Each structure stands twice: as structure tokens, then as C-alpha cells.
Amino acid sequence: MPRITSARVIVTCPGRNFVTLKIETDEGAYGIGDATLNGRELAVASYLTDHVIPCLIGRDAHRIEDIWQYLYKGAYWRRGPVTMSAIAAVDMALWDIKGKLAGMPVYQLLGGAAREGCMVYGHANGSDIAETIERAHEYLEQGYKAVRLQSGVPGLAATYGVSGERFYYEPAKGSLPDETVWSTSKYMRHVPQLFEKGRNALGWDVHLLHDVHHRLTPIEAGRLGKDLEPYRLFWLEDATPAENQAGFRLIRQHTTTPLAVGEIFNSVWDAKQLIEEQLIDYIRATVVHAGGITHLRRIAGLADLHQVRTGCHGATDLSPVSMAAALHFGLSVPNFGIQEYMRHTAETDAVFPHAYSLSNGLMHPGDKPGLGVDIDEALAAKHEYKRAYLPVNRLEDGTMWSW
Ligand code: CS2
Ligand code: MG
């Protein structure tokens, strides 16, 4: 059996920070896992280096579930984004090793392909509605079947999801958090116009999505969902902060617009009520922040019992290692819904060569043994870590709000 002989954390910043765990075995096979937690990267790097790695040495790399349970139960202090991102990185790396030793892509170890490819959605964003729709057309020309629309809001200097870049979006900047100002009323008046014009320009054959990014109260989310019903969104995401899972009952009472939530969840417990009461339609939990492939399969299994589908997070701050693992998971899981795909820059892709590919709006992880992604350590070493924070958000009167 393959014994773990060493493991190390590689922190690199090819335009943005990524944290990668590399686990080596005495059979020559090594595996890698993403451990990136945007804005808190070094906390996970330390959790792995100072607390987890010493416990891994000498263990049987094939015992993925046992190691997962050891790291989850053995920490005593359970759950949370730092802990679960660290466990996720170990989990991804061990699946990578298992696939390499078996000579099979990980999706084959997960039960094989349940579809030809994973439908993905791109991010069309613009300073105004016209520019956003222009971007969306570019995604349609590239064969995407689903596009997220986010536009600037008149009267607000900045808002979530709108960047100066055409295809990339990097919100983490600066050595201290930027501060943005938010107005729910300005936003609520604007979004229905975005989707009315979006539908008229883009037609009905494309799936349209929108991310509220945790900024409404439940009743406001119910109102927005109702206002958007004529435009048949694929989903309305993070409509309200989800610590209070019961709050989604209020949204459900007022609208049939499908709801997606969970990119900041880190375990099944964050979503249990939402799923069991069918308060959502898509669960956004992802491989890197929700405990890896092993735990994400548990979440998807519970979701499948309640007709909830997957819609995993896939922003640029999740590395290509996460993207690869998410595609192996997405290709094999029965209740796949959609996969977010915010493309990485060429600089990032050079550090993380990968086998996954996009064709006609569907992505496939490729058939290389393991996860089919690697890290070029020499190149990674050239990009030094640079502290960066996600913005913070305040109401116009200065009240702290969700960003
Ligand atoms: C967003 C993310 O992709 C999304 O749906 O919510 O871009 C999110 O803002 C970032 O991942 C935060 O690091
Ligand atoms: Mg989101």
C-alpha cells in the first residue's frame, strides 16, 4: 500500500493567491489538493503545515475515508471554512493519488460518467446593462448554454460581480479591504430591468443566472424573485444570508424563481434544513471549501433525496485543482445541475497545467489518471504571496452589510 512519506503546502500568487497541498508517497505517486480560502489563505496554509501534515506521515494513502474521519473527528474543533478547506485539500490529493495508482481518472473511481460533460455558466458583467448584454453575447458565441448577468447599479460606485476585465473577475485586492457602498432600493429597481432587456436581447434558449451575493432580507428576496419570474431565471443565488436556513421559507412563500445557495458552506450541516425542506433548488457547496470530494458526495447524496441539484461554486479564487476535482465530481454525480466556470488567467493556467477542457458549453475533466491537473513548482515559486482582502460593504448610512 502507498505510504505517505511527505507533504508540503505551496503558496503562489500568479495574479491572485492560491494555496496547494502536495502529498508524496513511497510508491512515487503524488497528489495535489486546493486549499485556497480567498482573503484568509495563510490560515489554511498554517492549519495544514503546523497541524495536519505531521499526522499524515506514514499513513496509507488509499484510506481516504479513514483519513477524512481522522481529520474531522480528531480535530475536536469541527467544521468552519479553515478546517474544511484543509481537509478538502488532503481529500483531493488522496483521490488524485488513488487515481494515478489505479491508472484511472477520478470520475471513473466515483462510478463513471453520468453525462457527456458538465454544463457550465460564464460571467457576463458590465458597468451598465448594455455592456453586460454585449458580454453575454460573447459567451453565446463561444457556445455557452448558460450565462450569469451582473451589471453596475445606477447610483452605486461599485457593486458585486462587476469588474473592469472582460472575462475575469478578481474581487480580492489591496493590502486592506476596499469599502463599497450598497443600496438595496437602487439594486431592486435595477435588476428586473437587467433581465427584461437581457431576455429580449438574448432570447429564451440561454439559461440566465444572477447572484445577489447575500444582500437582501428574506422578504426583499421574495420580492425580487417575484419581479424576476417573467424572465425565467435558471437561479437566483445567495438571495439572503443563509445562517438562518429557515429564512428561505419566507422567500419560497413568495416566488417560484429557483434558488441557489451554499458557496460559503463548509459542511452538510450548513445545508441540511435547506435541502430537507426543499427551500433551495441548487446547492453551491464546492470541493475546496466543503471538505473535498468525499464530503461533497455526501451533500449531493442528501440533495438527491430532495430533488436538489448541484451548482458548485467555481470562481477564479478556486484554483484549477478545484476546477479539475469539481469536474470529476460533476461528471459522475447523478443530480448534477450546473458548474460555475470563471476562467483563470493564462498566468494561473501556466502554474497549474490541466487536462480539463470546454467545448460547446460543456466541460470535461479529461481522462488522465487522477485529477488530471498538476502544479509547476518552479513557476509557482516565482509568484510570491501578496496579502489581499475581499471588499467590505456598508449601507449608505455606514451600517456594515454583507459584501
Ligand atoms: C461569487 C464569487 O462566483 C460567485 O458566485 O459569489 O465570485 C465570490 O464572490 C468569490 O468566490 C469570493 O472569493
Ligand atoms: Mg456567488
Tab-separated table of C-alpha atoms and ligand atoms in Angstrom:
chain	number	residue	atom	x	y	z
A	1	MET	CA	0.000	0.000	0.000
A	2	PRO	CA	1.171	3.557	-0.743
A	3	ARG	CA	2.522	5.144	2.446
A	4	ILE	CA	2.521	8.929	2.769
A	5	THR	CA	6.180	9.940	3.065
A	6	SER	CA	5.920	13.728	2.922
A	7	ALA	CA	3.563	16.617	2.268
A	8	ARG	CA	4.030	20.329	1.785
A	9	VAL	CA	2.000	23.465	1.181
A	10	ILE	CA	2.777	25.585	-1.874
A	11	VAL	CA	1.581	29.203	-1.711
A	12	THR	CA	1.744	31.055	-5.010
A	13	CYS	CA	0.301	34.242	-6.453
A	14	PRO	CA	0.095	34.196	-10.300
A	15	GLY	CA	-2.062	37.304	-10.271
A	16	ARG	CA	-4.005	36.090	-7.232
A	17	ASN	CA	-3.169	33.860	-4.250
A	18	PHE	CA	-3.564	30.071	-4.329
A	19	VAL	CA	-2.703	27.513	-1.651
A	20	THR	CA	-1.951	23.976	-2.828
A	21	LEU	CA	-1.174	20.858	-0.801
A	22	LYS	CA	1.147	18.251	-2.332
A	23	ILE	CA	1.255	14.761	-0.763
A	24	GLU	CA	4.010	12.309	-1.767
A	25	THR	CA	4.068	8.518	-1.273
A	26	ASP	CA	6.670	5.765	-1.192
A	27	GLU	CA	5.276	4.424	-4.480
A	28	GLY	CA	6.315	7.565	-6.344
A	29	ALA	CA	2.743	8.745	-6.904
A	30	TYR	CA	1.909	12.187	-5.528
A	31	GLY	CA	-1.359	14.044	-5.303
A	32	ILE	CA	-2.363	17.689	-5.083
A	33	GLY	CA	-5.309	19.460	-3.483
A	34	ASP	CA	-6.584	23.037	-3.478
A	35	ALA	CA	-6.649	24.764	-0.079
A	36	THR	CA	-7.388	28.315	-1.180
A	37	LEU	CA	-9.628	30.416	1.069
A	38	ASN	CA	-9.842	33.860	-0.505
A	39	GLY	CA	-8.587	36.559	1.873
A	40	ARG	CA	-7.601	34.058	4.616
A	41	GLU	CA	-5.129	31.882	2.678
A	42	LEU	CA	-2.343	31.689	5.255
A	43	ALA	CA	-4.719	30.443	7.951
A	44	VAL	CA	-5.327	27.282	5.911
A	45	ALA	CA	-1.650	27.005	4.956
A	46	SER	CA	-0.740	27.016	8.643
A	47	TYR	CA	-3.565	24.644	9.603
A	48	LEU	CA	-2.118	22.171	7.120
A	49	THR	CA	1.597	22.706	7.756
A	50	ASP	CA	1.513	23.103	11.528
A	51	HIS	CA	-1.304	20.749	12.476
A	52	VAL	CA	-2.385	18.317	9.732
A	53	ILE	CA	0.737	17.260	7.833
A	54	PRO	CA	2.554	15.778	10.889
A	55	CYS	CA	-0.466	13.444	11.355
A	56	LEU	CA	-0.384	12.282	7.715
A	57	ILE	CA	3.157	10.922	7.542
A	58	GLY	CA	3.251	7.120	7.454
A	59	ARG	CA	-0.471	6.713	6.767
A	60	ASP	CA	-1.877	4.543	3.974
A	61	ALA	CA	-2.785	6.999	1.189
A	62	HIS	CA	-5.526	4.636	-0.007
A	63	ARG	CA	-7.506	5.129	3.212
A	64	ILE	CA	-9.243	8.297	2.061
A	65	GLU	CA	-12.386	7.933	4.195
A	66	ASP	CA	-10.476	6.970	7.344
A	67	ILE	CA	-8.115	9.926	6.960
A	68	TRP	CA	-11.103	12.210	6.339
A	69	GLN	CA	-12.792	10.997	9.545
A	70	TYR	CA	-9.497	11.219	11.446
A	71	LEU	CA	-9.015	14.880	10.440
A	72	TYR	CA	-12.688	15.757	11.035
A	73	LYS	CA	-13.335	13.998	14.333
A	74	GLY	CA	-9.736	14.101	15.509
A	75	ALA	CA	-9.536	17.900	15.460
A	76	TYR	CA	-12.189	18.089	18.192
A	77	TRP	CA	-12.997	21.607	16.913
A	78	ARG	CA	-15.216	20.691	13.988
A	79	ARG	CA	-16.239	22.433	10.789
A	80	GLY	CA	-15.611	26.017	9.670
A	81	PRO	CA	-14.059	27.221	6.396
A	82	VAL	CA	-10.424	26.914	7.503
A	83	THR	CA	-10.728	23.376	8.855
A	84	MET	CA	-12.856	22.106	5.987
A	85	SER	CA	-10.646	23.687	3.304
A	86	ALA	CA	-7.647	21.958	4.864
A	87	ILE	CA	-9.461	18.619	4.986
A	88	ALA	CA	-10.613	19.225	1.395
A	89	ALA	CA	-7.045	19.664	0.189
A	90	VAL	CA	-5.975	16.375	1.779
A	91	ASP	CA	-9.032	14.657	0.312
A	92	MET	CA	-8.448	15.933	-3.222
A	93	ALA	CA	-4.767	14.946	-3.067
A	94	LEU	CA	-5.614	11.406	-1.891
A	95	TRP	CA	-8.175	10.918	-4.674
A	96	ASP	CA	-5.519	12.174	-7.089
A	97	ILE	CA	-3.055	9.555	-5.775
A	98	LYS	CA	-5.644	6.781	-5.860
A	99	GLY	CA	-6.496	7.588	-9.483
A	100	LYS	CA	-2.851	7.702	-10.515
A	101	LEU	CA	-2.117	4.338	-8.867
A	102	ALA	CA	-5.241	2.811	-10.412
A	103	GLY	CA	-4.377	4.318	-13.805
A	104	MET	CA	-7.859	5.852	-13.967
A	105	PRO	CA	-9.341	9.368	-13.958
A	106	VAL	CA	-11.035	10.060	-10.614
A	107	TYR	CA	-14.524	10.218	-12.147
A	108	GLN	CA	-14.166	6.524	-13.037
A	109	LEU	CA	-13.452	5.747	-9.381
A	110	LEU	CA	-16.599	7.708	-8.447
A	111	GLY	CA	-18.840	5.490	-10.559
A	112	GLY	CA	-18.044	6.640	-14.072
A	113	ALA	CA	-19.579	9.324	-16.262
A	114	ALA	CA	-23.280	10.025	-15.703
A	115	ARG	CA	-23.307	12.541	-18.634
A	116	GLU	CA	-21.263	13.593	-21.647
A	117	GLY	CA	-19.996	16.743	-19.987
A	118	CYS	CA	-20.731	19.316	-17.271
A	119	MET	CA	-22.797	22.296	-18.387
A	120	VAL	CA	-21.048	25.442	-17.190
A	121	TYR	CA	-22.040	29.074	-16.898
A	122	GLY	CA	-19.893	32.075	-17.644
A	123	HIS	CA	-19.951	35.515	-16.062
A	124	ALA	CA	-21.179	38.383	-18.198
A	125	ASN	CA	-20.707	41.613	-16.346
A	126	GLY	CA	-20.645	45.255	-17.324
A	127	SER	CA	-20.776	48.748	-15.912
A	128	ASP	CA	-24.311	49.007	-17.306
A	129	ILE	CA	-26.997	46.794	-18.847
A	130	ALA	CA	-25.857	47.334	-22.445
A	131	GLU	CA	-22.265	46.327	-21.703
A	132	THR	CA	-23.424	43.299	-19.723
A	133	ILE	CA	-25.583	42.090	-22.611
A	134	GLU	CA	-22.694	42.628	-25.007
A	135	ARG	CA	-20.518	40.383	-22.829
A	136	ALA	CA	-23.297	37.806	-22.669
A	137	HIS	CA	-23.445	37.670	-26.478
A	138	GLU	CA	-19.718	36.865	-26.487
A	139	TYR	CA	-20.371	33.861	-24.231
A	140	LEU	CA	-23.160	32.667	-26.537
A	141	GLU	CA	-20.788	32.961	-29.492
A	142	GLN	CA	-18.376	30.718	-27.580
A	143	GLY	CA	-21.105	28.098	-27.261
A	144	TYR	CA	-22.093	28.639	-23.625
A	145	LYS	CA	-25.594	27.462	-22.748
A	146	ALA	CA	-25.776	29.454	-19.525
A	147	VAL	CA	-24.634	32.940	-18.577
A	148	ARG	CA	-24.742	34.920	-15.337
A	149	LEU	CA	-25.664	38.574	-15.701
A	150	GLN	CA	-24.289	41.124	-13.213
A	151	SER	CA	-24.260	44.816	-14.005
A	152	GLY	CA	-23.392	48.065	-12.327
A	153	VAL	CA	-26.305	49.682	-10.474
A	154	PRO	CA	-27.105	53.327	-11.293
A	155	GLY	CA	-26.236	55.486	-8.296
A	156	LEU	CA	-23.726	52.980	-6.843
A	157	ALA	CA	-19.996	53.490	-7.442
A	158	ALA	CA	-19.303	49.744	-7.368
A	159	THR	CA	-21.198	46.516	-6.863
A	160	TYR	CA	-20.540	42.776	-6.632
A	161	GLY	CA	-19.592	40.952	-9.782
A	162	VAL	CA	-18.649	43.889	-11.980
A	163	SER	CA	-15.007	44.200	-12.949
A	164	GLY	CA	-13.011	46.131	-15.466
A	165	GLU	CA	-11.909	42.869	-17.099
A	166	ARG	CA	-13.899	41.277	-19.902
A	167	PHE	CA	-13.688	37.648	-18.812
A	168	TYR	CA	-12.006	37.692	-15.432
A	169	TYR	CA	-13.264	38.891	-12.071
A	170	GLU	CA	-10.903	39.279	-9.168
A	171	PRO	CA	-12.540	40.930	-6.138
A	172	ALA	CA	-9.644	40.370	-3.696
A	173	LYS	CA	-7.390	43.368	-3.900
A	174	GLY	CA	-5.300	45.663	-1.756
A	175	SER	CA	-3.363	45.151	1.445
A	176	LEU	CA	-6.518	46.192	3.348
A	177	PRO	CA	-10.189	45.645	2.387
A	178	ASP	CA	-11.763	48.098	-0.064
A	179	GLU	CA	-15.050	49.563	1.183
A	180	THR	CA	-18.086	49.626	-1.087
A	181	VAL	CA	-21.472	51.300	-0.534
A	182	TRP	CA	-24.748	49.460	-1.071
A	183	SER	CA	-28.372	50.477	-1.640
A	184	THR	CA	-30.956	47.729	-1.714
A	185	SER	CA	-33.618	50.034	-3.146
A	186	LYS	CA	-31.426	51.143	-6.071
A	187	TYR	CA	-30.475	47.487	-6.708
A	188	MET	CA	-34.056	46.167	-6.514
A	189	ARG	CA	-35.247	48.746	-9.041
A	190	HIS	CA	-32.425	47.897	-11.425
A	191	VAL	CA	-32.207	44.092	-11.609
A	192	PRO	CA	-35.626	43.446	-13.212
A	193	GLN	CA	-34.642	45.875	-15.989
A	194	LEU	CA	-31.374	43.951	-16.491
A	195	PHE	CA	-33.267	40.705	-17.040
A	196	GLU	CA	-36.088	42.177	-19.099
A	197	LYS	CA	-33.528	43.652	-21.508
A	198	GLY	CA	-31.357	40.551	-21.163
A	199	ARG	CA	-34.152	38.188	-22.155
A	200	ASN	CA	-35.238	40.441	-25.050
A	201	ALA	CA	-31.660	40.581	-26.383
A	202	LEU	CA	-30.504	37.031	-25.681
A	203	GLY	CA	-33.687	35.047	-26.237
A	204	TRP	CA	-35.121	32.069	-24.367
A	205	ASP	CA	-32.666	29.318	-25.277
A	206	VAL	CA	-29.952	30.514	-22.914
A	207	HIS	CA	-30.080	29.917	-19.156
A	208	LEU	CA	-29.744	33.206	-17.284
A	209	LEU	CA	-28.484	33.358	-13.699
A	210	HIS	CA	-27.944	36.103	-11.136
A	211	ASP	CA	-26.025	36.377	-7.877
A	212	VAL	CA	-27.495	38.621	-5.181
A	213	HIS	CA	-24.429	37.909	-3.062
A	214	HIS	CA	-26.132	37.742	0.350
A	215	ARG	CA	-27.503	41.296	0.277
A	216	LEU	CA	-31.257	41.094	0.733
A	217	THR	CA	-33.541	40.258	3.628
A	218	PRO	CA	-35.811	37.258	3.027
A	219	ILE	CA	-38.857	39.369	2.197
A	220	GLU	CA	-36.811	41.555	-0.181
A	221	ALA	CA	-35.536	38.353	-1.817
A	222	GLY	CA	-39.133	37.190	-2.174
A	223	ARG	CA	-39.997	40.463	-3.875
A	224	LEU	CA	-37.018	40.256	-6.252
A	225	GLY	CA	-37.750	36.619	-7.059
A	226	LYS	CA	-41.334	37.569	-7.894
A	227	ASP	CA	-40.239	40.553	-10.027
A	228	LEU	CA	-37.915	38.225	-11.982
A	229	GLU	CA	-40.441	35.435	-12.601
A	230	PRO	CA	-41.380	36.657	-16.109
A	231	TYR	CA	-37.723	36.218	-17.172
A	232	ARG	CA	-37.480	32.569	-16.050
A	233	LEU	CA	-34.058	32.642	-14.379
A	234	PHE	CA	-32.139	29.386	-14.053
A	235	TRP	CA	-31.426	30.519	-10.487
A	236	LEU	CA	-31.225	33.456	-8.103
A	237	GLU	CA	-28.095	32.927	-5.982
A	238	ASP	CA	-27.326	33.830	-2.372
A	239	ALA	CA	-30.538	35.845	-2.182
A	240	THR	CA	-30.162	36.280	1.585
A	241	PRO	CA	-27.531	35.283	4.175
A	242	ALA	CA	-28.118	31.607	4.886
A	243	GLU	CA	-27.079	31.198	8.505
A	244	ASN	CA	-30.820	31.249	9.218
A	245	GLN	CA	-31.824	28.392	6.931
A	246	ALA	CA	-35.492	28.812	7.935
A	247	GLY	CA	-35.426	32.317	6.414
A	248	PHE	CA	-35.689	30.724	2.994
A	249	ARG	CA	-39.252	29.610	3.845
A	250	LEU	CA	-40.249	33.269	3.502
A	251	ILE	CA	-38.695	33.510	0.041
A	252	ARG	CA	-40.344	30.269	-1.063
A	253	GLN	CA	-43.761	31.601	0.002
A	254	HIS	CA	-43.463	34.465	-2.481
A	255	THR	CA	-41.707	33.219	-5.570
A	256	THR	CA	-41.111	30.266	-7.875
A	257	THR	CA	-37.790	31.651	-9.102
A	258	PRO	CA	-35.284	28.807	-8.442
A	259	LEU	CA	-32.871	29.473	-5.561
A	260	ALA	CA	-29.201	28.549	-5.239
A	261	VAL	CA	-27.091	28.899	-2.116
A	262	GLY	CA	-24.048	27.470	-0.432
A	263	GLU	CA	-20.745	28.605	-1.892
A	264	ILE	CA	-19.679	29.684	1.607
A	265	PHE	CA	-20.984	26.486	3.229
A	266	ASN	CA	-18.363	24.107	4.567
A	267	SER	CA	-20.371	21.052	5.589
A	268	VAL	CA	-23.660	19.276	5.029
A	269	TRP	CA	-24.926	20.732	8.315
A	270	ASP	CA	-24.973	24.214	6.754
A	271	ALA	CA	-27.499	22.972	4.180
A	272	LYS	CA	-29.441	20.184	5.935
A	273	GLN	CA	-32.670	22.113	6.593
A	274	LEU	CA	-32.495	23.969	3.256
A	275	ILE	CA	-32.276	20.644	1.435
A	276	GLU	CA	-34.684	18.588	3.555
A	277	GLU	CA	-37.402	21.255	3.329
A	278	GLN	CA	-36.675	21.853	-0.379
A	279	LEU	CA	-36.081	25.535	0.375
A	280	ILE	CA	-33.485	25.645	-2.403
A	281	ASP	CA	-33.132	24.132	-5.864
A	282	TYR	CA	-29.332	24.101	-6.221
A	283	ILE	CA	-26.616	23.568	-3.620
A	284	ARG	CA	-23.454	25.581	-4.344
A	285	ALA	CA	-21.085	23.926	-1.857
A	286	THR	CA	-17.774	23.159	-3.515
A	287	VAL	CA	-14.864	20.710	-3.288
A	288	VAL	CA	-12.355	23.128	-1.795
A	289	HIS	CA	-14.480	24.698	0.990
A	290	ALA	CA	-16.778	21.790	1.868
A	291	GLY	CA	-14.384	19.027	2.801
A	292	GLY	CA	-13.344	17.731	-0.608
A	293	ILE	CA	-14.828	15.147	-2.968
A	294	THR	CA	-15.644	12.765	-0.123
A	295	HIS	CA	-17.879	15.200	1.779
A	296	LEU	CA	-19.327	16.861	-1.309
A	297	ARG	CA	-20.634	13.433	-2.369
A	298	ARG	CA	-22.461	13.232	0.982
A	299	ILE	CA	-24.015	16.654	0.422
A	300	ALA	CA	-25.027	15.698	-3.123
A	301	GLY	CA	-26.474	12.421	-1.832
A	302	LEU	CA	-28.740	14.218	0.648
A	303	ALA	CA	-29.656	16.763	-2.022
A	304	ASP	CA	-30.591	13.981	-4.464
A	305	LEU	CA	-33.171	12.611	-1.996
A	306	HIS	CA	-34.911	16.010	-2.051
A	307	GLN	CA	-34.692	16.869	-5.762
A	308	VAL	CA	-31.989	19.452	-5.168
A	309	ARG	CA	-29.248	19.595	-7.767
A	310	THR	CA	-25.602	20.607	-7.604
A	311	GLY	CA	-24.415	24.021	-8.765
A	312	CYS	CA	-20.866	24.136	-7.445
A	313	HIS	CA	-19.015	27.366	-6.927
A	314	GLY	CA	-16.192	27.851	-9.439
A	315	ALA	CA	-14.832	31.386	-9.117
A	316	THR	CA	-11.276	32.362	-10.053
A	317	ASP	CA	-10.249	32.166	-6.399
A	318	LEU	CA	-10.789	28.403	-6.577
A	319	SER	CA	-7.662	27.075	-8.276
A	320	PRO	CA	-7.544	24.870	-11.382
A	321	VAL	CA	-7.014	21.978	-8.948
A	322	SER	CA	-10.507	22.643	-7.567
A	323	MET	CA	-11.862	23.020	-11.087
A	324	ALA	CA	-10.457	19.630	-12.033
A	325	ALA	CA	-11.804	17.926	-8.911
A	326	ALA	CA	-15.195	19.621	-9.354
A	327	LEU	CA	-15.451	18.299	-12.904
A	328	HIS	CA	-14.653	14.712	-11.871
A	329	PHE	CA	-17.345	15.076	-9.194
A	330	GLY	CA	-19.785	16.819	-11.554
A	331	LEU	CA	-19.355	14.279	-14.334
A	332	SER	CA	-20.215	11.371	-12.028
A	333	VAL	CA	-22.862	12.714	-9.635
A	334	PRO	CA	-26.463	11.795	-10.574
A	335	ASN	CA	-28.075	15.123	-9.585
A	336	PHE	CA	-25.686	17.446	-11.379
A	337	GLY	CA	-27.195	20.846	-12.103
A	338	ILE	CA	-24.531	23.191	-13.420
A	339	GLN	CA	-20.897	24.134	-12.759
A	340	GLU	CA	-19.669	27.694	-12.420
A	341	TYR	CA	-16.652	28.406	-14.610
A	342	MET	CA	-14.892	31.703	-14.097
A	343	ARG	CA	-11.880	31.243	-16.325
A	344	HIS	CA	-8.394	31.601	-14.855
A	345	THR	CA	-5.774	33.825	-16.434
A	346	ALA	CA	-3.076	32.369	-18.681
A	347	GLU	CA	-0.601	33.124	-15.873
A	348	THR	CA	-2.569	30.900	-13.496
A	349	ASP	CA	-3.093	28.162	-16.073
A	350	ALA	CA	0.668	28.056	-16.663
A	351	VAL	CA	1.263	27.285	-12.970
A	352	PHE	CA	-1.499	24.643	-12.987
A	353	PRO	CA	-1.342	22.636	-16.247
A	354	HIS	CA	-4.555	20.638	-16.577
A	355	ALA	CA	-6.429	18.178	-18.774
A	356	TYR	CA	-9.924	19.663	-18.406
A	357	SER	CA	-11.480	21.289	-21.445
A	358	LEU	CA	-14.507	23.280	-22.567
A	359	SER	CA	-16.447	22.538	-25.729
A	360	ASN	CA	-19.832	23.821	-26.754
A	361	GLY	CA	-20.782	24.922	-23.246
A	362	LEU	CA	-19.830	21.624	-21.582
A	363	MET	CA	-16.642	20.883	-19.613
A	364	HIS	CA	-14.923	17.530	-19.196
A	365	PRO	CA	-12.115	16.686	-16.735
A	366	GLY	CA	-10.195	14.640	-19.295
A	367	ASP	CA	-9.047	11.034	-18.910
A	368	LYS	CA	-5.617	11.390	-17.372
A	369	PRO	CA	-5.169	9.185	-14.292
A	370	GLY	CA	-6.037	11.035	-11.083
A	371	LEU	CA	-7.403	14.588	-11.193
A	372	GLY	CA	-5.531	15.468	-14.399
A	373	VAL	CA	-4.000	18.660	-13.009
A	374	ASP	CA	-0.526	19.475	-11.735
A	375	ILE	CA	1.418	22.343	-10.209
A	376	ASP	CA	4.633	23.645	-11.753
A	377	GLU	CA	6.527	24.279	-8.537
A	378	ALA	CA	9.379	26.193	-10.187
A	379	LEU	CA	6.902	28.586	-11.800
A	380	ALA	CA	4.811	28.765	-8.616
A	381	ALA	CA	7.907	29.832	-6.682
A	382	LYS	CA	8.250	32.878	-8.899
A	383	HIS	CA	4.904	34.315	-7.734
A	384	GLU	CA	5.249	35.428	-4.144
A	385	TYR	CA	2.230	35.561	-1.831
A	386	LYS	CA	0.673	39.015	-1.665
A	387	ARG	CA	-1.845	39.664	1.093
A	388	ALA	CA	-5.200	40.579	-0.413
A	389	TYR	CA	-8.677	41.034	1.019
A	390	LEU	CA	-12.184	40.759	-0.286
A	391	PRO	CA	-14.027	44.095	-0.054
A	392	VAL	CA	-16.324	45.005	2.826
A	393	ASN	CA	-19.703	46.570	2.189
A	394	ARG	CA	-21.717	49.223	4.011
A	395	LEU	CA	-25.160	50.731	3.547
A	396	GLU	CA	-25.325	54.391	2.568
A	397	ASP	CA	-25.681	55.323	6.249
A	398	GLY	CA	-22.489	53.432	7.104
A	399	THR	CA	-24.110	50.291	8.522
A	400	MET	CA	-21.925	47.209	7.888
A	401	TRP	CA	-23.584	44.905	5.355
A	402	SER	CA	-22.792	41.686	3.512
A	403	TRP	CA	-20.391	42.118	0.640
B	1	CS2	C1	-19.197	34.674	-6.297
B	1	CS2	C2	-17.738	34.600	-6.017
B	1	CS2	O1	-18.699	33.186	-8.036
B	1	CS2	C3	-19.585	33.603	-7.285
B	1	CS2	O2	-20.750	33.202	-7.285
B	1	CS2	O3	-20.029	34.652	-5.202
B	1	CS2	O4	-17.108	35.343	-7.016
B	1	CS2	C4	-17.285	35.110	-4.667
B	1	CS2	O5	-17.557	36.490	-4.573
B	1	CS2	C5	-15.804	34.850	-4.532
B	1	CS2	O6	-15.567	33.493	-4.733
B	1	CS2	C6	-15.311	35.270	-3.168
B	1	CS2	O7	-13.947	34.954	-3.046
B	2	MG	MG	-21.831	33.653	-5.603
